[in-house]
Structures are given as C-alpha cells and as structure tokens.
Short mmCIF file of C-alpha atoms and ligand atoms in Angstrom, two decimals:
data_model
loop_
_atom_site.label_atom_id
_atom_site.label_comp_id
_atom_site.label_asym_id
_atom_site.label_seq_id
_atom_site.Cartn_x
_atom_site.Cartn_y
_atom_site.Cartn_z
CA MET A 1 -91.95 -106.76 119.51
CA SER A 2 -93.73 -106.15 122.81
CA LEU A 3 -91.87 -105.20 125.96
CA ALA A 4 -94.82 -106.06 128.20
CA ASN A 5 -93.36 -109.13 129.90
CA GLY A 6 -92.72 -108.62 133.59
CA ARG A 7 -95.12 -107.78 136.40
CA THR A 8 -98.33 -106.30 135.00
CA TYR A 9 -99.89 -103.21 136.58
CA LEU A 10 -103.63 -102.62 136.64
CA ALA A 11 -103.85 -98.82 136.90
CA ILE A 12 -107.66 -98.63 136.61
CA PRO A 13 -109.91 -97.10 139.27
CA GLY A 14 -110.82 -100.40 140.85
CA PRO A 15 -110.23 -103.18 141.34
CA SER A 16 -106.93 -101.80 142.59
CA VAL A 17 -103.55 -103.43 143.13
CA VAL A 18 -103.78 -106.14 145.81
CA PRO A 19 -100.71 -106.25 148.10
CA ASP A 20 -98.77 -109.51 148.19
CA ALA A 21 -99.44 -109.73 151.94
CA VAL A 22 -103.19 -109.74 151.22
CA LEU A 23 -102.83 -112.39 148.52
CA ARG A 24 -100.69 -114.54 150.83
CA ALA A 25 -103.19 -114.21 153.66
CA MET A 26 -105.92 -115.54 151.37
CA HIS A 27 -103.88 -118.48 150.09
CA ARG A 28 -104.86 -121.15 152.59
CA ALA A 29 -107.05 -124.21 153.14
CA SER A 30 -110.72 -123.52 153.86
CA PRO A 31 -111.08 -122.49 157.50
CA ASN A 32 -113.80 -123.66 159.88
CA ILE A 33 -116.75 -121.28 159.94
CA TYR A 34 -118.16 -122.52 163.26
CA GLU A 35 -115.37 -121.79 165.71
CA GLY A 36 -111.79 -120.68 166.04
CA GLU A 37 -109.78 -118.06 164.23
CA LEU A 38 -112.42 -116.81 161.80
CA PRO A 39 -115.14 -115.84 164.30
CA ASP A 40 -112.45 -114.58 166.67
CA MET A 41 -111.17 -112.13 164.05
CA MET A 42 -114.48 -110.29 163.64
CA PRO A 43 -114.48 -107.80 166.56
CA GLY A 44 -111.02 -106.56 165.57
CA LEU A 45 -112.08 -106.18 161.94
CA VAL A 46 -115.13 -104.15 162.94
CA THR A 47 -113.01 -101.82 165.07
CA ASP A 48 -110.40 -101.34 162.37
CA LEU A 49 -112.96 -100.76 159.60
CA LYS A 50 -114.59 -98.01 161.67
CA ARG A 51 -111.17 -96.38 162.10
CA VAL A 52 -110.92 -96.17 158.29
CA ALA A 53 -114.37 -94.53 158.01
CA ARG A 54 -113.58 -92.30 161.03
CA THR A 55 -116.73 -93.24 162.87
CA ASP A 56 -117.77 -94.48 166.29
CA GLY A 57 -121.01 -95.72 164.72
CA HIS A 58 -121.88 -99.16 163.41
CA VAL A 59 -120.78 -101.25 160.43
CA ALA A 60 -122.65 -103.94 158.52
CA ILE A 61 -120.66 -106.13 156.12
CA TYR A 62 -122.14 -107.68 152.96
CA ILE A 63 -120.80 -110.25 150.52
CA SER A 64 -121.33 -108.03 147.51
CA ASN A 65 -119.81 -105.37 145.31
CA GLY A 66 -120.57 -101.67 145.57
CA HIS A 67 -123.95 -102.04 143.90
CA GLY A 68 -124.97 -104.23 146.84
CA ALA A 69 -123.90 -101.49 149.26
CA TRP A 70 -126.12 -99.04 147.35
CA GLU A 71 -129.01 -101.48 147.69
CA ALA A 72 -128.30 -102.10 151.39
CA ALA A 73 -128.16 -98.39 152.23
CA LEU A 74 -131.57 -97.76 150.68
CA ALA A 75 -133.15 -100.94 152.05
CA ASN A 76 -132.50 -99.74 155.61
CA THR A 77 -133.45 -96.10 155.28
CA VAL A 78 -136.17 -95.38 152.71
CA ALA A 79 -139.50 -97.13 152.11
CA VAL A 80 -141.29 -97.69 148.81
CA GLY A 81 -143.10 -94.50 147.78
CA GLU A 82 -140.90 -92.21 149.88
CA LYS A 83 -138.68 -89.55 148.42
CA VAL A 84 -134.93 -88.81 148.25
CA LEU A 85 -132.76 -86.02 146.88
CA VAL A 86 -129.74 -87.11 144.81
CA LEU A 87 -126.88 -84.68 144.10
CA SER A 88 -124.98 -85.84 141.04
CA THR A 89 -121.56 -84.90 139.69
CA GLY A 90 -121.21 -87.94 137.46
CA HIS A 91 -122.09 -91.45 136.42
CA PHE A 92 -122.11 -93.09 139.86
CA ALA A 93 -124.63 -90.85 141.60
CA ILE A 94 -126.97 -91.54 138.70
CA GLY A 95 -126.36 -95.28 139.09
CA TRP A 96 -127.33 -95.07 142.77
CA ALA A 97 -130.40 -92.96 141.88
CA ARG A 98 -131.54 -95.63 139.37
CA ILE A 99 -131.36 -98.30 142.07
CA ALA A 100 -133.51 -96.10 144.30
CA GLU A 101 -136.08 -95.68 141.51
CA ALA A 102 -136.12 -99.41 140.87
CA ARG A 103 -136.91 -99.93 144.55
CA GLY A 104 -140.00 -97.74 144.13
CA ILE A 105 -138.46 -94.66 145.72
CA GLU A 106 -139.24 -91.26 144.24
CA VAL A 107 -136.01 -89.52 143.21
CA ASP A 108 -135.38 -85.83 142.72
CA LEU A 109 -132.08 -85.57 140.85
CA LEU A 110 -129.99 -82.41 140.94
CA GLU A 111 -127.26 -82.62 138.31
CA PHE A 112 -124.15 -80.46 138.36
CA PRO A 113 -121.94 -80.11 135.31
CA ASN A 114 -119.16 -82.63 134.75
CA GLY A 115 -115.97 -80.95 135.86
CA GLY A 116 -117.21 -79.33 139.06
CA THR A 117 -118.72 -80.04 142.43
CA PHE A 118 -122.15 -79.27 143.99
CA ASP A 119 -123.67 -75.85 143.65
CA LEU A 120 -124.59 -75.49 147.33
CA GLU A 121 -127.13 -72.76 146.64
CA ARG A 122 -129.12 -75.10 144.39
CA ALA A 123 -128.89 -77.89 146.95
CA GLU A 124 -130.06 -75.55 149.70
CA ALA A 125 -132.94 -74.23 147.56
CA ALA A 126 -134.15 -77.80 146.93
CA LEU A 127 -134.05 -78.65 150.63
CA ARG A 128 -135.65 -75.36 151.65
CA ALA A 129 -138.50 -75.97 149.20
CA ASP A 130 -139.09 -79.33 150.90
CA ASN A 131 -140.62 -77.73 154.00
CA GLY A 132 -142.84 -80.78 154.56
CA HIS A 133 -139.68 -82.89 154.92
CA ALA A 134 -140.62 -85.40 152.23
CA TYR A 135 -136.95 -86.15 151.54
CA LYS A 136 -135.88 -89.03 153.76
CA ALA A 137 -132.29 -88.94 152.54
CA VAL A 138 -129.83 -86.78 150.65
CA MET A 139 -127.63 -89.10 148.59
CA ALA A 140 -124.30 -88.05 147.10
CA VAL A 141 -120.99 -89.51 145.99
CA HIS A 142 -117.75 -88.52 147.74
CA VAL A 143 -115.47 -89.10 144.74
CA ASP A 144 -117.19 -89.72 141.46
CA THR A 145 -114.95 -92.26 139.78
CA SER A 146 -116.13 -91.30 136.29
CA SER A 147 -115.47 -87.55 136.41
CA SER A 148 -112.80 -87.87 139.18
CA ASN A 149 -114.22 -84.93 141.09
CA ARG A 150 -114.39 -84.84 144.89
CA ASN A 151 -117.36 -83.48 146.82
CA GLU A 152 -117.53 -82.04 150.34
CA PHE A 153 -120.08 -83.32 152.85
CA ALA A 154 -119.64 -80.92 155.78
CA PRO A 155 -121.37 -78.07 153.87
CA LEU A 156 -124.35 -80.36 153.15
CA ARG A 157 -124.56 -81.22 156.84
CA LYS A 158 -124.60 -77.52 157.66
CA ILE A 159 -127.42 -76.83 155.20
CA LEU A 160 -129.51 -79.66 156.67
CA ASP A 161 -128.86 -78.48 160.23
CA ASP A 162 -129.54 -74.81 159.46
CA LEU A 163 -132.87 -75.74 157.89
CA GLY A 164 -133.67 -78.24 160.64
CA HIS A 165 -134.21 -80.82 157.89
CA PRO A 166 -134.21 -84.39 159.26
CA ALA A 167 -133.14 -86.19 156.03
CA LEU A 168 -130.26 -88.63 156.43
CA LEU A 169 -127.02 -87.60 154.74
CA MET A 170 -125.74 -90.63 152.80
CA ALA A 171 -122.31 -90.85 151.14
CA ASP A 172 -121.05 -93.28 148.52
CA CYS A 173 -117.34 -93.52 149.40
CA ILE A 174 -116.58 -96.54 147.24
CA ALA A 175 -113.96 -94.82 145.09
CA ALA A 176 -111.82 -93.25 147.70
CA MET A 177 -112.36 -94.34 151.31
CA GLY A 178 -108.81 -95.01 152.48
CA CYS A 179 -107.37 -92.67 149.78
CA ASP A 180 -109.03 -89.25 149.96
CA ARG A 181 -109.71 -87.78 153.40
CA PHE A 182 -113.15 -88.77 154.65
CA GLU A 183 -114.40 -88.07 158.19
CA MET A 184 -117.79 -89.68 158.65
CA ASP A 185 -118.52 -88.42 162.17
CA GLY A 186 -116.60 -85.16 161.83
CA TRP A 187 -118.52 -84.18 158.71
CA GLY A 188 -121.92 -85.30 160.01
CA VAL A 189 -122.51 -88.11 157.51
CA ASP A 190 -125.22 -90.52 158.71
CA VAL A 191 -124.62 -93.41 156.29
CA ALA A 192 -121.37 -94.09 154.40
CA LEU A 193 -120.61 -97.04 152.20
CA THR A 194 -117.62 -98.58 150.46
CA GLY A 195 -116.37 -101.76 148.83
CA SER A 196 -113.30 -103.93 149.36
CA GLN A 197 -111.68 -103.45 145.96
CA LYS A 198 -110.49 -99.87 145.85
CA GLY A 199 -108.85 -98.05 148.76
CA LEU A 200 -109.12 -101.18 150.91
CA MET A 201 -106.81 -103.09 148.53
CA CYS A 202 -108.72 -106.41 148.58
CA PRO A 203 -110.34 -108.31 145.71
CA PRO A 204 -113.95 -107.30 144.94
CA GLY A 205 -116.53 -109.15 147.01
CA LEU A 206 -117.11 -107.29 150.27
CA ALA A 207 -119.15 -104.15 150.88
CA PHE A 208 -119.24 -102.10 154.07
CA LEU A 209 -122.13 -99.98 155.29
CA PHE A 210 -121.36 -97.57 158.13
CA PHE A 211 -124.27 -95.92 159.94
CA ASN A 212 -124.82 -93.82 163.04
CA ASP A 213 -127.49 -93.99 165.76
CA LYS A 214 -129.73 -91.52 163.93
CA ALA A 215 -129.77 -93.79 160.86
CA ALA A 216 -130.36 -96.83 163.09
CA GLU A 217 -133.34 -95.00 164.57
CA GLY A 218 -134.61 -94.32 161.04
CA ARG A 219 -134.37 -98.03 160.24
CA ARG A 220 -136.89 -98.77 163.03
CA ARG A 221 -139.42 -96.56 161.19
CA LEU A 222 -139.54 -99.01 158.26
CA ARG A 223 -142.11 -101.79 158.41
CA HIS A 224 -140.51 -104.14 155.90
CA VAL A 225 -136.80 -104.75 155.47
CA SER A 226 -135.70 -108.10 154.06
CA THR A 227 -133.78 -110.16 156.59
CA TYR A 228 -130.88 -110.40 154.20
CA TRP A 229 -130.39 -106.67 153.65
CA ASP A 230 -131.29 -105.62 157.21
CA TRP A 231 -128.23 -104.06 158.82
CA THR A 232 -129.45 -104.52 162.41
CA GLN A 233 -128.28 -108.06 163.04
CA ARG A 234 -125.19 -107.77 160.84
CA ALA A 235 -123.94 -104.87 162.95
CA ALA A 236 -124.80 -106.50 166.31
CA PRO A 237 -124.74 -110.27 165.73
CA GLU A 238 -125.34 -112.83 168.44
CA ALA A 239 -123.83 -115.61 166.35
CA PHE A 240 -121.01 -115.54 163.79
CA TYR A 241 -123.21 -116.41 160.79
CA GLN A 242 -125.33 -113.33 161.46
CA TYR A 243 -122.48 -111.03 160.43
CA PHE A 244 -123.10 -112.19 156.86
CA SER A 245 -126.64 -113.56 157.04
CA GLY A 246 -125.20 -116.95 156.06
CA THR A 247 -121.82 -118.44 155.17
CA ALA A 248 -118.92 -116.08 155.80
CA PRO A 249 -116.62 -114.85 153.01
CA THR A 250 -113.89 -117.01 154.48
CA HIS A 251 -110.81 -116.04 152.48
CA HIS A 252 -111.81 -112.41 152.08
CA ILE A 253 -111.82 -112.10 155.86
CA TYR A 254 -108.16 -113.10 155.99
CA GLY A 255 -107.35 -110.74 153.13
CA LEU A 256 -109.18 -107.86 154.79
CA ARG A 257 -107.32 -108.48 158.07
CA ALA A 258 -103.99 -108.20 156.24
CA ALA A 259 -105.12 -105.06 154.37
CA LEU A 260 -106.30 -103.33 157.56
CA ASP A 261 -102.97 -104.19 159.21
CA ILE A 262 -101.16 -102.45 156.33
CA ILE A 263 -103.52 -99.46 156.51
CA HIS A 264 -103.23 -98.86 160.23
CA ALA A 265 -99.48 -99.46 160.30
CA GLU A 266 -99.16 -96.53 157.88
CA GLY A 267 -101.92 -94.46 159.53
CA MET A 268 -104.87 -92.65 157.94
CA GLU A 269 -103.21 -89.22 157.88
CA ALA A 270 -100.09 -90.61 156.19
CA ILE A 271 -102.21 -92.52 153.67
CA TRP A 272 -104.16 -89.40 152.72
CA GLN A 273 -100.89 -87.48 152.40
CA ARG A 274 -99.32 -90.16 150.20
CA HIS A 275 -102.32 -90.14 147.88
CA GLU A 276 -102.26 -86.35 147.69
CA THR A 277 -98.56 -86.18 146.79
CA LEU A 278 -98.86 -88.91 144.15
CA ALA A 279 -101.94 -87.17 142.70
CA ARG A 280 -100.05 -83.88 142.48
CA ALA A 281 -97.28 -85.65 140.59
CA ILE A 282 -99.82 -87.03 138.12
CA TRP A 283 -101.47 -83.63 137.61
CA ALA A 284 -98.06 -82.03 137.01
CA ALA A 285 -97.30 -84.59 134.30
CA VAL A 286 -100.66 -84.25 132.56
CA GLU A 287 -100.60 -80.44 132.69
CA HIS A 288 -97.07 -80.47 131.28
CA TRP A 289 -97.93 -82.81 128.39
CA GLY A 290 -101.06 -80.77 127.67
CA GLN A 291 -99.12 -77.57 126.99
CA ASP A 292 -98.68 -78.81 123.40
CA GLY A 293 -101.52 -81.00 122.19
CA PRO A 294 -104.97 -82.24 123.17
CA LEU A 295 -104.44 -83.84 126.61
CA ARG A 296 -106.52 -82.25 129.41
CA LEU A 297 -107.47 -83.09 133.01
CA ASN A 298 -111.24 -83.46 133.31
CA ILE A 299 -111.36 -81.44 136.54
CA ALA A 300 -109.85 -78.00 136.05
CA ASP A 301 -109.91 -76.89 139.71
CA PRO A 302 -107.33 -78.80 141.82
CA ALA A 303 -109.39 -78.10 144.97
CA VAL A 304 -112.15 -80.46 143.83
CA ARG A 305 -109.99 -83.19 142.26
CA SER A 306 -109.81 -86.64 143.79
CA HIS A 307 -106.43 -87.94 144.95
CA ALA A 308 -107.42 -91.50 144.01
CA VAL A 309 -108.50 -91.33 140.37
CA THR A 310 -107.81 -88.96 137.46
CA ALA A 311 -110.01 -88.64 134.37
CA MET A 312 -108.56 -87.09 131.21
CA SER A 313 -109.57 -86.24 127.66
CA ILE A 314 -107.24 -86.56 124.68
CA GLY A 315 -109.52 -86.55 121.62
CA LYS A 316 -110.97 -89.54 119.82
CA PRO A 317 -109.54 -92.11 119.10
CA ASN A 318 -106.38 -91.31 121.05
CA GLY A 319 -107.75 -92.40 124.42
CA THR A 320 -108.36 -95.92 123.15
CA ARG A 321 -105.08 -96.01 121.17
CA LEU A 322 -103.09 -94.96 124.23
CA ARG A 323 -104.76 -97.54 126.47
CA ARG A 324 -104.06 -100.29 123.94
CA TRP A 325 -100.42 -99.28 123.55
CA CYS A 326 -99.80 -99.15 127.32
CA ALA A 327 -101.36 -102.60 127.84
CA ASP A 328 -99.88 -104.35 124.81
CA GLU A 329 -96.42 -102.82 124.75
CA ALA A 330 -95.75 -102.00 128.39
CA GLY A 331 -97.92 -104.21 130.64
CA VAL A 332 -99.84 -101.29 132.16
CA THR A 333 -103.65 -101.23 131.95
CA LEU A 334 -105.24 -97.76 132.07
CA GLY A 335 -108.91 -97.10 132.87
CA ILE A 336 -111.51 -96.45 130.18
CA GLY A 337 -113.46 -93.21 130.02
CA LEU A 338 -116.75 -93.71 131.86
CA GLY A 339 -119.88 -91.61 131.53
CA MET A 340 -118.14 -89.47 128.91
CA ALA A 341 -119.95 -90.76 125.83
CA SER A 342 -121.25 -88.09 123.49
CA GLU A 343 -122.82 -88.10 120.03
CA ASP A 344 -119.50 -87.48 118.30
CA ASP A 345 -117.67 -89.96 120.55
CA PRO A 346 -120.23 -92.65 121.41
CA LYS A 347 -117.64 -95.07 122.80
CA SER A 348 -115.66 -92.49 124.79
CA ASP A 349 -112.61 -93.20 122.61
CA GLY A 350 -111.21 -89.79 123.48
CA PHE A 351 -111.06 -90.36 127.23
CA PHE A 352 -109.10 -92.43 129.73
CA ARG A 353 -108.45 -92.57 133.47
CA PHE A 354 -105.70 -93.46 135.90
CA GLY A 355 -106.56 -95.28 139.11
CA HIS A 356 -104.03 -94.41 141.83
CA MET A 357 -105.77 -95.80 144.88
CA GLY A 358 -104.56 -97.98 147.73
CA HIS A 359 -101.34 -99.93 147.28
CA VAL A 360 -99.45 -97.39 145.15
CA ASN A 361 -96.11 -95.71 145.72
CA VAL A 362 -93.65 -93.44 143.93
CA HIS A 363 -92.06 -96.01 141.68
CA MET A 364 -95.44 -97.28 140.48
CA ILE A 365 -96.71 -93.78 139.68
CA LEU A 366 -93.50 -92.64 138.00
CA GLY A 367 -93.49 -95.92 136.08
CA LEU A 368 -97.07 -95.32 134.98
CA LEU A 369 -96.26 -91.79 133.83
CA GLY A 370 -93.08 -92.88 132.06
CA VAL A 371 -95.07 -95.51 130.17
CA VAL A 372 -97.72 -92.97 129.15
CA GLU A 373 -95.03 -90.56 127.95
CA ALA A 374 -93.50 -93.35 125.85
CA GLY A 375 -96.94 -94.18 124.46
CA LEU A 376 -97.67 -90.56 123.52
CA GLY A 377 -94.37 -90.55 121.63
CA ALA A 378 -94.84 -93.93 119.95
CA LEU A 379 -98.34 -93.00 118.76
CA ASP A 380 -97.34 -89.50 117.56
CA ILE A 381 -99.95 -87.87 119.81
CA PRO A 382 -98.93 -84.21 120.15
CA HIS A 383 -97.67 -83.37 123.66
CA ARG A 384 -94.89 -81.41 125.32
CA ALA A 385 -92.12 -83.85 126.24
CA GLY A 386 -91.03 -84.00 129.86
CA GLY A 387 -94.27 -84.69 131.79
CA ALA A 388 -92.70 -87.60 133.67
CA SER A 389 -89.83 -85.30 134.77
CA ALA A 390 -92.36 -82.70 135.91
CA ALA A 391 -93.92 -85.41 138.10
CA ALA A 392 -90.51 -86.42 139.45
CA LYS A 393 -89.91 -82.80 140.49
CA VAL A 394 -93.11 -82.85 142.56
CA ILE A 395 -91.86 -85.96 144.34
CA SER A 396 -88.35 -84.65 144.95
CA GLY A 397 -89.76 -81.35 146.21
CA VAL A 398 -91.67 -83.02 149.06
C1 LIG B 1 -116.67 -98.52 141.86
C2 LIG B 1 -117.75 -97.62 142.30
C3 LIG B 1 -119.07 -98.05 142.44
C4 LIG B 1 -119.52 -99.42 142.01
O1 LIG B 1 -118.92 -100.44 142.69
P1 LIG B 1 -119.12 -101.94 142.18
O2 LIG B 1 -118.28 -102.73 143.10
O3 LIG B 1 -118.64 -101.96 140.76
O4 LIG B 1 -120.55 -102.27 142.28
C5 LIG B 1 -120.00 -97.17 142.93
N1 LIG B 1 -119.67 -95.91 143.27
C6 LIG B 1 -118.41 -95.45 143.15
C7 LIG B 1 -118.10 -94.04 143.53
C8 LIG B 1 -117.42 -96.29 142.66
O5 LIG B 1 -116.17 -95.83 142.53
#
C-alpha cells in the first residue's frame, strides 16, 4: 500500500516548487500584447529583476531555458575564433564550455576536483600566462548544481584587476540566484545569468542575462551578433515586442510579477538567511545519518556548500532505491545524481540530490527529511536513526 496520496513535492534542483500565487497569476485568458497591462508591467519587472541580481546594470530577457542564457551570454561577448577561460567545479561549467566550443570559440578548461572550489593560484597562473590578453572572458558557475559546491567571484575579480586583465567575468547563477547570496556589482561580475525555474520560483521558460556597461562596450566590438540573441535592443527596447524579439511570454510575465512580489516582500537578506538555515538543517540530518552507514555529503567543507542544493552519495544502488521509495511511497521526488557517473556506477545509482531552492520553508524541509529517514529504514540502508531530529534542533536553535 502506498501512502503517497496528498500534495506531491518535487524536491529536485529545478524546476522548483511554484507558489500558488504564481500559478494563480498565470491562470487567465490570453492578454493583449499590443497595449495595456502587459507592456505596462515591463519597467517594474526590469527594476525588480535587477534588485535580485544586485546590479544597477542592464537586463535582457529571453524566452528560453538556462541553455539559452548560456548561448546569449556568449553571443554578445565573444566572437568565433576568440578564446575564453572556463573554471569548472562540475557538470554545468563543462556544459557551458561545450556551447562555447560549438560556437567556434577556443576554450581553455581548468578543472578542479569534485568536492571543492577553485584553486585561485591555478586560475591566477592561467591568467598571468595570458599576457597578450587572448582571453575575452572568464566563465564560471556560481553554484554547480551537480556537485552542489558554491564558488566565490570577488577573488576572481581581484585577480583580473591585479593583473590588469580586461577579460569579462561571467557567472552562471542559474542554480541559486535568489537562494545563495550573489552580489553582481559588489563582486565585480560583468555578466550574470539565470533562469526562471529555480530561485525565481516560476515554471521553466524565461532566462535573464544581466550585464554591466563594460560588457555592453564589449558587445560593440563584435561585428556579427544575430538580431535574436543581441541583448542591446532587449535591454533598451523602443517597442514592447523588442523586449523579446517577437511575441511576449504572456503568462510567464504575470507569473514572474507575482514571484518578484513574493521575493521583495521577504527581502533578499531574509531569503538568503532562510536558505542558509534550511541548508544547515539538511546538513545536520545527513551528517547524523552518515555516522553509521554509507551516506555522505558530496561537499565536505561547509564554507563552499550551496544553500540551495545538496548532493550526496550513498552507494549503488541505494541512491536509486531511495529515490524510488520516496516518490512511490511518500509523494516526494528527490533529484538524481548528475555528473557523478563512474565506471563502477555508470548510471549514478549511488547518488542523489535535494533541491531546496525558492519556495521552501521549515515544514517542507522537515517533511522531506522525515520521509528520507523513513525510506532509509524501510529499505534497510544502514544509518544512525535521528537525522530528522538533528535537523529539527538546528531549526529550534535559531
Ligand atoms: C539548471 C542549470 C542549468 C541549465 O538550465 P536549463 O534551464 O536546464 O537549460 C545551467 N547551469 C546551472 C548552474 C543550473 O543549475
């Protein structure tokens, strides 16, 4: 007998839980795209998006997923045959690097071991060696959703400045903008990108590309940028259709308005704090369970863990068994292991992830952890009982 009936909970690292207020805002007849409410909403959306990214720069909006944002960032900054430096701590930086290569860009890839962050000395050595300034951009991921590590950008800015290197600093913030602290202007990031379906709590379908004046200047250097991907007009449109280079994402605009209202009513600092506390509760549970048995957090050092996603190992095939049990018996869907495949575990059956981004609160997280504890017991996976209580103690101690 399954006990899964009731409200289901998608606890994967994106798409995230969509608030009822966002769903309600989208449930309406098709609006006019030529005048009225929809065009009138745009200036406010632009302002409120920039408050999430913590920038006074510009934003271009695309009807796409995160892969489209990757494409858009490169289309406006780096020409065919030019060179970039990619710093990778997981699957997603490599995905962005592959898109660059497919665009005819030469990629130097610096990989850092899964489980850590950048080795700044290696990054500095690579930039120092580039004394002819061939690198047009340094590309890196803020939170790598596969490994669940978090990377700092301010130290990269400092290296570039100290060397007088003009490369643009570009950040993929898709996993955790609106969850983990990110300060685009404060940290000296030139281009930052995200999607609608993670910290921004909307369905997939919108991507946001934030850029500063230096990046805009760089765009003018390029001879050929397709009209569709060009950020210039999207960020400074003279007519409503130019925001999207065509028909607007009508219902998504209403959903995004509702989501940004929720975000700014809570406030960015409070949101970052909420994610941090909930993440600490999750870590306490996992570390407790892992005292007896195979369960481990992928990122050992709490200082470089994301507050939005947590990757874990539990030995093959227990990752897959646990995910199945939670979905089938309890109505909770956990994330698969991503980028963790190895020769002895080609399908990553020994890994799983929790998404805890956006519209999540204490009862959801304690519910998630209670379900996992029940699953560990039901499947006879060795663990120390009491992880969910360890998480509850973190919450009550705040
Ligand atoms: C989810 C994610 C992506 C990919 O986004 P899509 O919408 O699936 O294209 C890229 N980078 C990071 C860090 C992500 O978390």
